[in-house]
Amino acid sequence: MQELTGLRFKRLLLTGAAGALGRMLRPRMKRYCDVLRVSDIAPMDPAGSGEEVVVAPLEDEAAMYALLDGVDAVLHFGGVSIEKPFSTVLPANIVGAYNLYEAARRRGTKRIIFASSNHVTGFYGQGETIKAHVVPRPDTYYGLSKAFGENLAQFYFDRHGLETVSLRIGSCLPEPVDRRQLSSWLSHDDMERLLVASLTAPVVGHSIVYGASNNRTTWWDNSQANHVGYQPQDSSERWRPAIEAAQPQVDPTRPEVRFQGGGFVVLGPFPFAGQE
Amino acid sequence: MQELTGLRFKRLLLTGAAGALGRMLRPRMKRYCDVLRVSDIAPMDPAGSGEEVVVAPLEDEAAMYALLDGVDAVLHFGGVSIEKPFSTVLPANIVGAYNLYEAARRRGTKRIIFASSNHVTGFYGQGETIKAHVVPRPDTYYGLSKAFGENLAQFYFDRHGLETVSLRIGSCLPEPVDRRQLSSWLSHDDMERLLVASLTAPVVGHSIVYGASNNRTTWWDNSQANHVGYQPQDSSERWRPAIEAAQPQVDPTRPEVRFQGGGFVVLGPFPFAGQE
Amino acid sequence: MQELTGLRFKRLLLTGAAGALGRMLRPRMKRYCDVLRVSDIAPMDPAGSGEEVVVAPLEDEAAMYALLDGVDAVLHFGGVSIEKPFSTVLPANIVGAYNLYEAARRRGTKRIIFASSNHVTGFYGQGETIKAHVVPRPDTYYGLSKAFGENLAQFYFDRHGLETVSLRIGSCLPEPVDRRQLSSWLSHDDMERLLVASLTAPVVGHSIVYGASNNRTTWWDNSQANHVGYQPQDSSERWRPAIEAAQPQVDPTRPEVRFQGGGFVVLGPFPFAGQE
Amino acid sequence: MQELTGLRFKRLLLTGAAGALGRMLRPRMKRYCDVLRVSDIAPMDPAGSGEEVVVAPLEDEAAMYALLDGVDAVLHFGGVSIEKPFSTVLPANIVGAYNLYEAARRRGTKRIIFASSNHVTGFYGQGETIKAHVVPRPDTYYGLSKAFGENLAQFYFDRHGLETVSLRIGSCLPEPVDRRQLSSWLSHDDMERLLVASLTAPVVGHSIVYGASNNRTTWWDNSQANHVGYQPQDSSERWRPAIEAAQPQVDPTRPEVRFQGGGFVVLGPFPFAGQE
Amino acid sequence: MQELTGLRFKRLLLTGAAGALGRMLRPRMKRYCDVLRVSDIAPMDPAGSGEEVVVAPLEDEAAMYALLDGVDAVLHFGGVSIEKPFSTVLPANIVGAYNLYEAARRRGTKRIIFASSNHVTGFYGQGETIKAHVVPRPDTYYGLSKAFGENLAQFYFDRHGLETVSLRIGSCLPEPVDRRQLSSWLSHDDMERLLVASLTAPVVGHSIVYGASNNRTTWWDNSQANHVGYQPQDSSERWRPAIEAAQPQVDPTRPEVRFQGGGFVVLGPFPFAGQE
Amino acid sequence: MQELTGLRFKRLLLTGAAGALGRMLRPRMKRYCDVLRVSDIAPMDPAGSGEEVVVAPLEDEAAMYALLDGVDAVLHFGGVSIEKPFSTVLPANIVGAYNLYEAARRRGTKRIIFASSNHVTGFYGQGETIKAHVVPRPDTYYGLSKAFGENLAQFYFDRHGLETVSLRIGSCLPEPVDRRQLSSWLSHDDMERLLVASLTAPVVGHSIVYGASNNRTTWWDNSQANHVGYQPQDSSERWRPAIEAAQPQVDPTRPEVRFQGGGFVVLGPFPFAGQE
């Protein structure tokens, strides 16, 4: 994909660079900055030209202050990205988010692009379309931690003027793999479009955007965030025939089909006992 | 038009198969199922391969129970589709809809695609844009019967888990023929797209979608039903020059121009006496 | 209770006069008109001074035309007021409502006060507060027939200028008798206030008002109908201690507790299978 | 650009014909009418074939009555189009608008396309997306005068049945020239599309449409005016690289960046003292 | 009535002091300030203790600058308060409002209480309830000028931080005199409550409040302005019997009954030609 | 104050019993249960009749499981109730809330009344009125932790059926002490009313209610929670004269006056840098 903007950042920080999304985004985002600083706690590829590789646990306040030094903007993909026990989600996603924002404030970072998740609203139904400004209905501890991050972002904007675009990412994968993802899929190229739009829109305050491709079926209406300028170009539609052939039947009375969060809403060692 | 999905239904039921829409849809919908059962009270073409032809009055409860036997999903186009005296609309569209839903419940049908009508909201103005969740303003007994059908569908979902997509169909014709239809036209191909989307969306509960092509001018905003995934591909625009040439003048103070329902709002042997 | 208005109607019609509400309302409404015409198909008390007693089945079109002759306004309490098979609800509440409105139009009646029901929206939750302009979610055939009546009223206003106030009556009883009715109770005096307000507000178009007393707990927000001027004066609160003592436990996971419609949502010879 | 409609007007009036937009629009709009009457107080090109050139100050009531004689519809681009002292804005834009509407009413003109401005809502943020029905927040005396014009249009429709489409025009220029205009730009061709749509939609009452091209970033959501049928075809996107290169930095804490009105919000010989 | 607050203003300005409302308010408002400056162009009573009487035409810019000197807050009741030709409304209500706000800005006045009018929204129906943030639908040139004043107030707050409470006053009279005023009446005591609340609420930005007493019937919902703290104590109810007896019949098909603006909507030497 | 309900709970748990609110509530809530279990980490009065006193840190998972044993419902007032460093807020209010909810789920507790705070939305303006379903705008780490608790409550209801009423408590004090508290004050008696309503409403799902007395000025609209049945009886009004006399001047341009959160919005060792 061509570069999507002529704007150049001096130094961007990509956290979570060892994760699946981080590895995919690293070469893509390098093109938009003089220096791309990447961080994680897991092993990462060595620094290429114009890159800085930093091992920095999100829970480590001092490490975060160092990490944010000299950074224009952050792509915050670090932390736990699937459901885990609360004791695991807490340090990475709650303490970690706090450390990152506080470090950004102290170091004068202007904007954070926060990888939130559709699981912030996973208990809305697959049979309804929602906007971003609905009451959160997280479906997991993971989703709960992302809702915390969004509120944190709102606070740092209202109190300190630090801007954020919170991205409620759907299913960012090379291709969709099941019926649910026909609605929730976000292509890698559209993810890049979303990040570049979020980085370059002149004013964002704290804006929330669902991260999905231009799929024919969707549960999300991004019309409250036209100002961010995200226009997806891909669609899950060409995988539809194969996926529908492989998974012809879905049962809308099962929670994992009924709710937008899909399988996340029934994770954990206890039966589903919600009602609405 | 190519088949729009690889999903196959064992048996679909198309009611109203002898009507204009029914005849158009019969060969199209045959492609999505092993067996297409068609029904009407008027004469129909004999059964082709993979077809079952049933004469079944909607008012006949027992006939409806038989008709719904072994059916996965229903395309309910039966009944009166224009304005008639209430005594005519009642058995076909009100009793008939009840019989159909009750039979579907008893026979375990999973989903009904209900041919509702834009005349459910025909008393909104041509100078405004509405969403599906507005208060109904039917313009005729016909429109009133369709509003009944939508409420019935909501009840059968809330009480019995039977899903419906109610389609508020505009003007489904080979081509638009007057100024109003430049806004309300639904092409035959887009009708097929709408039906396939409604049949194959994994979860719909009771959803309401306006059935219009991608016309430049419209009165309807389907953004509350993105989850159904209807994306029209046709447009009335190429007929615009001819229609505007043939009908250059419209008078927005006349009820039939002022309201979305068009000529329907002045049908009947009495003058128009509404005010707003 | 004192008379609530000095306005005098020449002739009011009260349908359903043999029912529980009809009998309660008959002497109350007599005070606001020169002649009170009452009708039902069941035996009624003989006509008192200034009264006319008419046996008139709602299903009988000709009888309705006669019944509406010379009537200024109608209090339409006739028809089935509890859940019944659809075949019973249909003639009384659907055909009957049509006959009444069509007769009113032909005879020049100005306004109808329509006894609708909270069961038009019975599938909203007891844990939420709704306004009247939400999408109907009827809980029974009975509720469905009342939703039909409301749409009919909207149509007769839009098309013919005949005004209606639709009253979504809660539990109109001498006193509340269970936990649900602490929220839904409508005292007899407040019912009279509601009727007088609906009859005397200068302009109502088609307005919808929930009919409940000023109970501390409620599910309904009448703020879209301030223009009707209904201000309840009674409250269920003084029965609360006794009712709570008699029925200390309610289980919010049971449908009859969870939904506003209460026991209505599980009526009928089939288990509850709705999900949301 | 091809003609966009086959509809022909007998006589259109274009006010403000000597201005930048007026000169651009004059040949374009000529194609849609037998006679194009153009007016201004500044020198205009002499009348071509099918043209009438009239010098007519908007403040001159009698001149306005003459100007509107025999006119089917008006494109009202006259008056002050940038910020000026109130004493300058008043006669041209407030008295002038009144004179125009009153003349149109007296002469039986059917529809006015009113060149309003995005500066009617210039104090909304560049970090939010708004619909047309929000509370006005004008950013200048100029914006205030356009808000007056919109209210005048609403009044003349409600009271006299004279229809208007108010166009909240963004930045109508040959090409966008700064970061703000990447969001607010309206191409000349899209301006023509907007005018033709506004002139030819069968019913508009008083409708309000934001006038912007199909830019990737925008602050405006026109979904309340689908009935007008404006579909922009151009986009600022191809100027983005050059503009971003020339103006890489914007500071979202400065009022002229923070608010949609841009530089207008700080015009005048006094510091910015607003807060929210 | 007792004084409603212990807060004391050094100097309040009351414009329009020779008018009916001005004369009523002068002694009442005197109690809340050390000095009450009153102004008008018509003769006023001579200055009492703690009063300053100033003849100052609103159209006279210099006079306005002098008038605002040393003023903490303004109660702006000056200008035309009934329907007049536009040429009369313009200088008093449009130029006058501008002069007042510009003088207040220059002189450092902190807050203006602006006597707006329910005629800003007079074309909404008497059969509906509205909130203050609806699109304005003025019913007269007078109403139009008040809508201008509200927009001016919004501009002076957004641009200059000058706060306003705009009061959409109903019918402020000693007692209601017709059926319409049973809904729109504002008692003199409630007017004082409204002014004191508007003056003393700590933060108002630009807030809009309908000025009506606690009448049983109303068209207005002030719930968007709870922060201003206006709680009316009076009601039109005790005049209802006499008014209803004197005016038993109203015809909801006549514009002056149908719309909230009442008789204003048909003023002027031309028939009513609006439609919705 | 009299007991407000005849309903009796076997065992209620009051956390935070050593705090100011806890001490006030302990004797009040004892009256509604056979056993009141109270907990804190600070010293508490010894157990009276029908009381159990437990020292249990919210951060101690095992202690929480024991604490919730045999509890019908919880009044969760434990944790930090003012602004503190994030490292202090985290264990008490975030980990503590998680431990409490998880323990309640495991022990089968039916309902939690969660002492949330108006500081969840403290960055809305004192010049606007909000409903509970707005996007959170916390003003402190404390407010952020309460927003987390509300989302946690939503999750435990959606996933596990555990009901919560989240109370966004204003200023719960014996009497209001400054201008801001004239709007935000919650009397002790009204706090008891709020708790009893929240405990006894039959169905609450996850409901959010602002906790303020019936003050004349307020920023909060509880109309989305009529079903909870909270009706405050007290008002700050009688303290108004004294407070206004003591604090006659407030400056609406200072953040602590401009925003609902008051002084909280400027806490901390850094200047205010927010903008909207």
Tab-separated table of N, CA, C and O in Angstrom, chain C residues 132-198:
chain	number	residue	atom	x	y	z
C	132	ALA	N	-43.261	7.434	25.412
C	132	ALA	CA	-44.339	6.862	24.594
C	132	ALA	C	-43.929	6.628	23.142
C	132	ALA	O	-44.512	5.786	22.467
C	133	HIS	N	-42.901	7.358	22.648
C	133	HIS	CA	-42.584	7.258	21.224
C	133	HIS	C	-41.602	6.142	20.887
C	133	HIS	O	-40.987	6.162	19.826
C	134	VAL	N	-41.440	5.179	21.775
C	134	VAL	CA	-40.580	4.031	21.463
C	134	VAL	C	-41.284	3.091	20.486
C	134	VAL	O	-42.493	3.169	20.293
C	135	VAL	N	-40.521	2.208	19.878
C	135	VAL	CA	-41.093	1.168	19.029
C	135	VAL	C	-41.978	0.263	19.889
C	135	VAL	O	-41.538	-0.186	20.945
C	136	PRO	N	-43.227	-0.001	19.475
C	136	PRO	CA	-44.087	-0.885	20.260
C	136	PRO	C	-43.491	-2.279	20.437
C	136	PRO	O	-42.840	-2.801	19.529
C	137	ARG	N	-43.685	-2.832	21.605
C	137	ARG	CA	-43.297	-4.226	21.862
C	137	ARG	C	-44.448	-4.898	22.610
C	137	ARG	O	-44.353	-5.188	23.805
C	138	PRO	N	-45.547	-5.212	21.902
C	138	PRO	CA	-46.726	-5.769	22.562
C	138	PRO	C	-46.416	-7.128	23.175
C	138	PRO	O	-45.567	-7.863	22.673
C	139	ASP	N	-47.134	-7.461	24.252
C	139	ASP	CA	-46.823	-8.697	24.975
C	139	ASP	C	-47.875	-9.781	24.796
C	139	ASP	O	-47.717	-10.872	25.361
C	140	THR	N	-48.941	-9.482	24.078
C	140	THR	CA	-50.079	-10.393	23.939
C	140	THR	C	-50.845	-10.028	22.660
C	140	THR	O	-50.591	-8.986	22.052
C	141	TYR	N	-51.791	-10.887	22.299
C	141	TYR	CA	-52.696	-10.501	21.203
C	141	TYR	C	-53.477	-9.258	21.601
C	141	TYR	O	-53.763	-8.382	20.783
C	142	TYR	N	-53.823	-9.222	22.865
C	142	TYR	CA	-54.514	-8.052	23.389
C	142	TYR	C	-53.671	-6.778	23.175
C	142	TYR	O	-54.146	-5.772	22.633
C	143	GLY	N	-52.417	-6.826	23.586
C	143	GLY	CA	-51.539	-5.672	23.404
C	143	GLY	C	-51.374	-5.320	21.928
C	143	GLY	O	-51.316	-4.149	21.544
C	144	LEU	N	-51.327	-6.358	21.118
C	144	LEU	CA	-51.201	-6.170	19.669
C	144	LEU	C	-52.426	-5.439	19.119
C	144	LEU	O	-52.310	-4.551	18.262
C	145	SER	N	-53.595	-5.790	19.627
C	145	SER	CA	-54.814	-5.132	19.134
C	145	SER	C	-54.845	-3.672	19.565
C	145	SER	O	-55.377	-2.809	18.852
C	146	LYS	N	-54.271	-3.380	20.709
C	146	LYS	CA	-54.233	-1.988	21.165
C	146	LYS	C	-53.212	-1.190	20.334
C	146	LYS	O	-53.436	-0.011	20.042
C	147	ALA	N	-52.114	-1.817	19.977
C	147	ALA	CA	-51.167	-1.152	19.078
C	147	ALA	C	-51.834	-0.845	17.739
C	147	ALA	O	-51.618	0.230	17.144
C	148	PHE	N	-52.664	-1.781	17.283
C	148	PHE	CA	-53.423	-1.517	16.051
C	148	PHE	C	-54.314	-0.291	16.227
C	148	PHE	O	-54.392	0.584	15.360
C	149	GLY	N	-54.995	-0.228	17.349
C	149	GLY	CA	-55.886	0.910	17.593
C	149	GLY	C	-55.128	2.230	17.590
C	149	GLY	O	-55.617	3.233	17.074
C	150	GLU	N	-53.940	2.248	18.155
C	150	GLU	CA	-53.157	3.488	18.156
C	150	GLU	C	-52.774	3.903	16.729
C	150	GLU	O	-52.839	5.079	16.373
C	151	ASN	N	-52.367	2.925	15.922
C	151	ASN	CA	-52.012	3.259	14.537
C	151	ASN	C	-53.237	3.733	13.758
C	151	ASN	O	-53.148	4.630	12.920
C	152	LEU	N	-54.363	3.099	14.035
C	152	LEU	CA	-55.634	3.509	13.418
C	152	LEU	C	-55.940	4.964	13.782
C	152	LEU	O	-56.330	5.782	12.933
C	153	ALA	N	-55.740	5.290	15.039
C	153	ALA	CA	-55.983	6.659	15.497
C	153	ALA	C	-55.067	7.646	14.780
C	153	ALA	O	-55.489	8.731	14.360
C	154	GLN	N	-53.799	7.259	14.631
C	154	GLN	CA	-52.858	8.140	13.927
C	154	GLN	C	-53.333	8.355	12.486
C	154	GLN	O	-53.304	9.473	11.963
C	155	PHE	N	-53.768	7.289	11.855
C	155	PHE	CA	-54.246	7.374	10.477
C	155	PHE	C	-55.469	8.275	10.375
C	155	PHE	O	-55.551	9.138	9.502
C	156	TYR	N	-56.430	8.103	11.272
C	156	TYR	CA	-57.640	8.941	11.179
C	156	TYR	C	-57.343	10.405	11.480
C	156	TYR	O	-58.047	11.293	10.994
C	157	PHE	N	-56.313	10.655	12.249
C	157	PHE	CA	-55.935	12.051	12.423
C	157	PHE	C	-55.228	12.589	11.184
C	157	PHE	O	-55.571	13.655	10.664
C	158	ASP	N	-54.258	11.856	10.693
C	158	ASP	CA	-53.477	12.351	9.552
C	158	ASP	C	-54.343	12.499	8.298
C	158	ASP	O	-54.161	13.415	7.518
C	159	ARG	N	-55.259	11.574	8.135
C	159	ARG	CA	-56.052	11.540	6.901
C	159	ARG	C	-57.344	12.336	7.001
C	159	ARG	O	-57.781	12.916	6.017
C	160	HIS	N	-57.930	12.328	8.220
C	160	HIS	CA	-59.274	12.895	8.351
C	160	HIS	C	-59.390	13.973	9.416
C	160	HIS	O	-60.480	14.531	9.606
C	161	GLY	N	-58.307	14.246	10.138
C	161	GLY	CA	-58.364	15.315	11.133
C	161	GLY	C	-59.100	14.954	12.407
C	161	GLY	O	-59.373	15.827	13.233
C	162	LEU	N	-59.421	13.683	12.589
C	162	LEU	CA	-60.102	13.224	13.804
C	162	LEU	C	-59.070	13.019	14.909
C	162	LEU	O	-58.149	12.229	14.771
C	163	GLU	N	-59.235	13.731	16.016
C	163	GLU	CA	-58.220	13.686	17.073
C	163	GLU	C	-58.418	12.525	18.043
C	163	GLU	O	-59.555	12.121	18.304
C	164	THR	N	-57.311	12.036	18.578
C	164	THR	CA	-57.356	10.965	19.582
C	164	THR	C	-56.302	11.207	20.646
C	164	THR	O	-55.211	11.669	20.345
C	165	VAL	N	-56.646	10.888	21.883
C	165	VAL	CA	-55.622	10.644	22.893
C	165	VAL	C	-55.661	9.156	23.206
C	165	VAL	O	-56.693	8.633	23.630
C	166	SER	N	-54.536	8.490	22.951
C	166	SER	CA	-54.426	7.072	23.287
C	166	SER	C	-53.851	6.958	24.679
C	166	SER	O	-52.769	7.483	24.959
C	167	LEU	N	-54.584	6.261	25.544
C	167	LEU	CA	-54.161	6.115	26.935
C	167	LEU	C	-53.592	4.718	27.150
C	167	LEU	O	-54.337	3.730	27.047
C	168	ARG	N	-52.307	4.642	27.415
C	168	ARG	CA	-51.714	3.332	27.711
C	168	ARG	C	-51.900	3.064	29.199
C	168	ARG	O	-51.013	3.290	30.020
C	169	ILE	N	-53.094	2.564	29.499
C	169	ILE	CA	-53.520	2.406	30.884
C	169	ILE	C	-52.704	1.324	31.583
C	169	ILE	O	-52.449	0.266	31.019
C	170	GLY	N	-52.284	1.621	32.797
C	170	GLY	CA	-51.564	0.648	33.616
C	170	GLY	C	-52.547	-0.311	34.278
C	170	GLY	O	-53.261	-1.043	33.593
C	171	SER	N	-52.601	-0.294	35.602
C	171	SER	CA	-53.490	-1.187	36.349
C	171	SER	C	-54.522	-0.326	37.049
C	171	SER	O	-54.295	0.174	38.143
C	172	CYS	N	-55.690	-0.172	36.415
C	172	CYS	CA	-56.730	0.708	36.962
C	172	CYS	C	-57.645	-0.103	37.861
C	172	CYS	O	-58.530	-0.819	37.381
C	173	LEU	N	-57.421	0.004	39.141
C	173	LEU	CA	-58.100	-0.806	40.139
C	173	LEU	C	-58.353	0.058	41.362
C	173	LEU	O	-57.710	1.093	41.535
C	174	PRO	N	-59.248	-0.386	42.241
C	174	PRO	CA	-59.464	0.393	43.469
C	174	PRO	C	-58.164	0.592	44.244
C	174	PRO	O	-57.917	1.656	44.796
C	175	GLU	N	-57.347	-0.450	44.272
C	175	GLU	CA	-56.051	-0.305	44.927
C	175	GLU	C	-55.087	-1.308	44.316
C	175	GLU	O	-55.502	-2.306	43.740
C	176	PRO	N	-53.780	-1.054	44.437
C	176	PRO	CA	-52.805	-1.988	43.866
C	176	PRO	C	-52.774	-3.261	44.688
C	176	PRO	O	-52.985	-3.217	45.907
C	177	VAL	N	-52.524	-4.390	44.049
C	177	VAL	CA	-52.595	-5.658	44.768
C	177	VAL	C	-51.292	-6.461	44.727
C	177	VAL	O	-51.225	-7.515	45.347
C	178	ASP	N	-50.296	-6.032	43.981
C	178	ASP	CA	-49.040	-6.784	44.002
C	178	ASP	C	-47.871	-5.846	43.704
C	178	ASP	O	-48.067	-4.654	43.442
C	179	ARG	N	-46.691	-6.385	43.786
C	179	ARG	CA	-45.487	-5.576	43.624
C	179	ARG	C	-45.467	-4.825	42.294
C	179	ARG	O	-45.090	-3.656	42.227
C	180	ARG	N	-45.848	-5.515	41.220
C	180	ARG	CA	-45.850	-4.864	39.913
C	180	ARG	C	-46.763	-3.642	39.904
C	180	ARG	O	-46.426	-2.596	39.363
C	181	GLN	N	-47.918	-3.774	40.537
C	181	GLN	CA	-48.893	-2.675	40.503
C	181	GLN	C	-48.454	-1.478	41.345
C	181	GLN	O	-49.008	-0.384	41.187
C	182	LEU	N	-47.477	-1.662	42.211
C	182	LEU	CA	-46.936	-0.473	42.892
C	182	LEU	C	-46.372	0.502	41.864
C	182	LEU	O	-46.350	1.706	42.089
C	183	SER	N	-45.940	-0.033	40.725
C	183	SER	CA	-45.461	0.842	39.640
C	183	SER	C	-46.548	1.189	38.628
C	183	SER	O	-46.523	2.263	38.043
C	184	SER	N	-47.462	0.282	38.396
C	184	SER	CA	-48.388	0.451	37.268
C	184	SER	C	-49.778	0.937	37.663
C	184	SER	O	-50.616	1.200	36.803
C	185	TRP	N	-50.019	1.084	38.936
C	185	TRP	CA	-51.368	1.396	39.410
C	185	TRP	C	-51.865	2.761	38.919
C	185	TRP	O	-51.128	3.742	38.907
C	186	LEU	N	-53.152	2.768	38.533
C	186	LEU	CA	-53.851	4.010	38.181
C	186	LEU	C	-55.120	4.062	39.029
C	186	LEU	O	-55.993	3.204	38.900
C	187	SER	N	-55.212	5.048	39.892
C	187	SER	CA	-56.395	5.142	40.754
C	187	SER	C	-57.615	5.543	39.928
C	187	SER	O	-57.494	6.093	38.825
C	188	HIS	N	-58.768	5.279	40.453
C	188	HIS	CA	-60.004	5.673	39.751
C	188	HIS	C	-60.075	7.185	39.592
C	188	HIS	O	-60.484	7.686	38.536
C	189	ASP	N	-59.688	7.913	40.616
C	189	ASP	CA	-59.724	9.378	40.507
C	189	ASP	C	-58.727	9.867	39.450
C	189	ASP	O	-59.030	10.784	38.683
C	190	ASP	N	-57.543	9.280	39.414
C	190	ASP	CA	-56.583	9.706	38.391
C	190	ASP	C	-57.061	9.317	36.996
C	190	ASP	O	-56.805	10.040	36.028
C	191	MET	N	-57.750	8.197	36.895
C	191	MET	CA	-58.345	7.857	35.596
C	191	MET	C	-59.313	8.966	35.159
C	191	MET	O	-59.304	9.378	34.002
C	192	GLU	N	-60.110	9.426	36.079
C	192	GLU	CA	-61.024	10.522	35.735
C	192	GLU	C	-60.229	11.769	35.338
C	192	GLU	O	-60.562	12.438	34.359
C	193	ARG	N	-59.187	12.073	36.082
C	193	ARG	CA	-58.352	13.231	35.710
C	193	ARG	C	-57.774	13.072	34.301
C	193	ARG	O	-57.695	14.025	33.530
C	194	LEU	N	-57.352	11.869	34.012
C	194	LEU	CA	-56.746	11.603	32.707
C	194	LEU	C	-57.778	11.778	31.591
C	194	LEU	O	-57.492	12.372	30.547
C	195	LEU	N	-58.993	11.303	31.838
C	195	LEU	CA	-60.027	11.428	30.814
C	195	LEU	C	-60.422	12.888	30.617
C	195	LEU	O	-60.583	13.350	29.479
C	196	VAL	N	-60.583	13.601	31.699
C	196	VAL	CA	-60.997	14.997	31.575
C	196	VAL	C	-59.907	15.825	30.887
C	196	VAL	O	-60.172	16.649	30.016
C	197	ALA	N	-58.645	15.570	31.254
C	197	ALA	CA	-57.552	16.272	30.580
C	197	ALA	C	-57.571	15.966	29.089
C	197	ALA	O	-57.436	16.866	28.243
C	198	SER	N	-57.769	14.710	28.748
C	198	SER	CA	-57.734	14.308	27.338
C	198	SER	C	-58.901	14.895	26.558
C	198	SER	O	-58.769	15.218	25.380
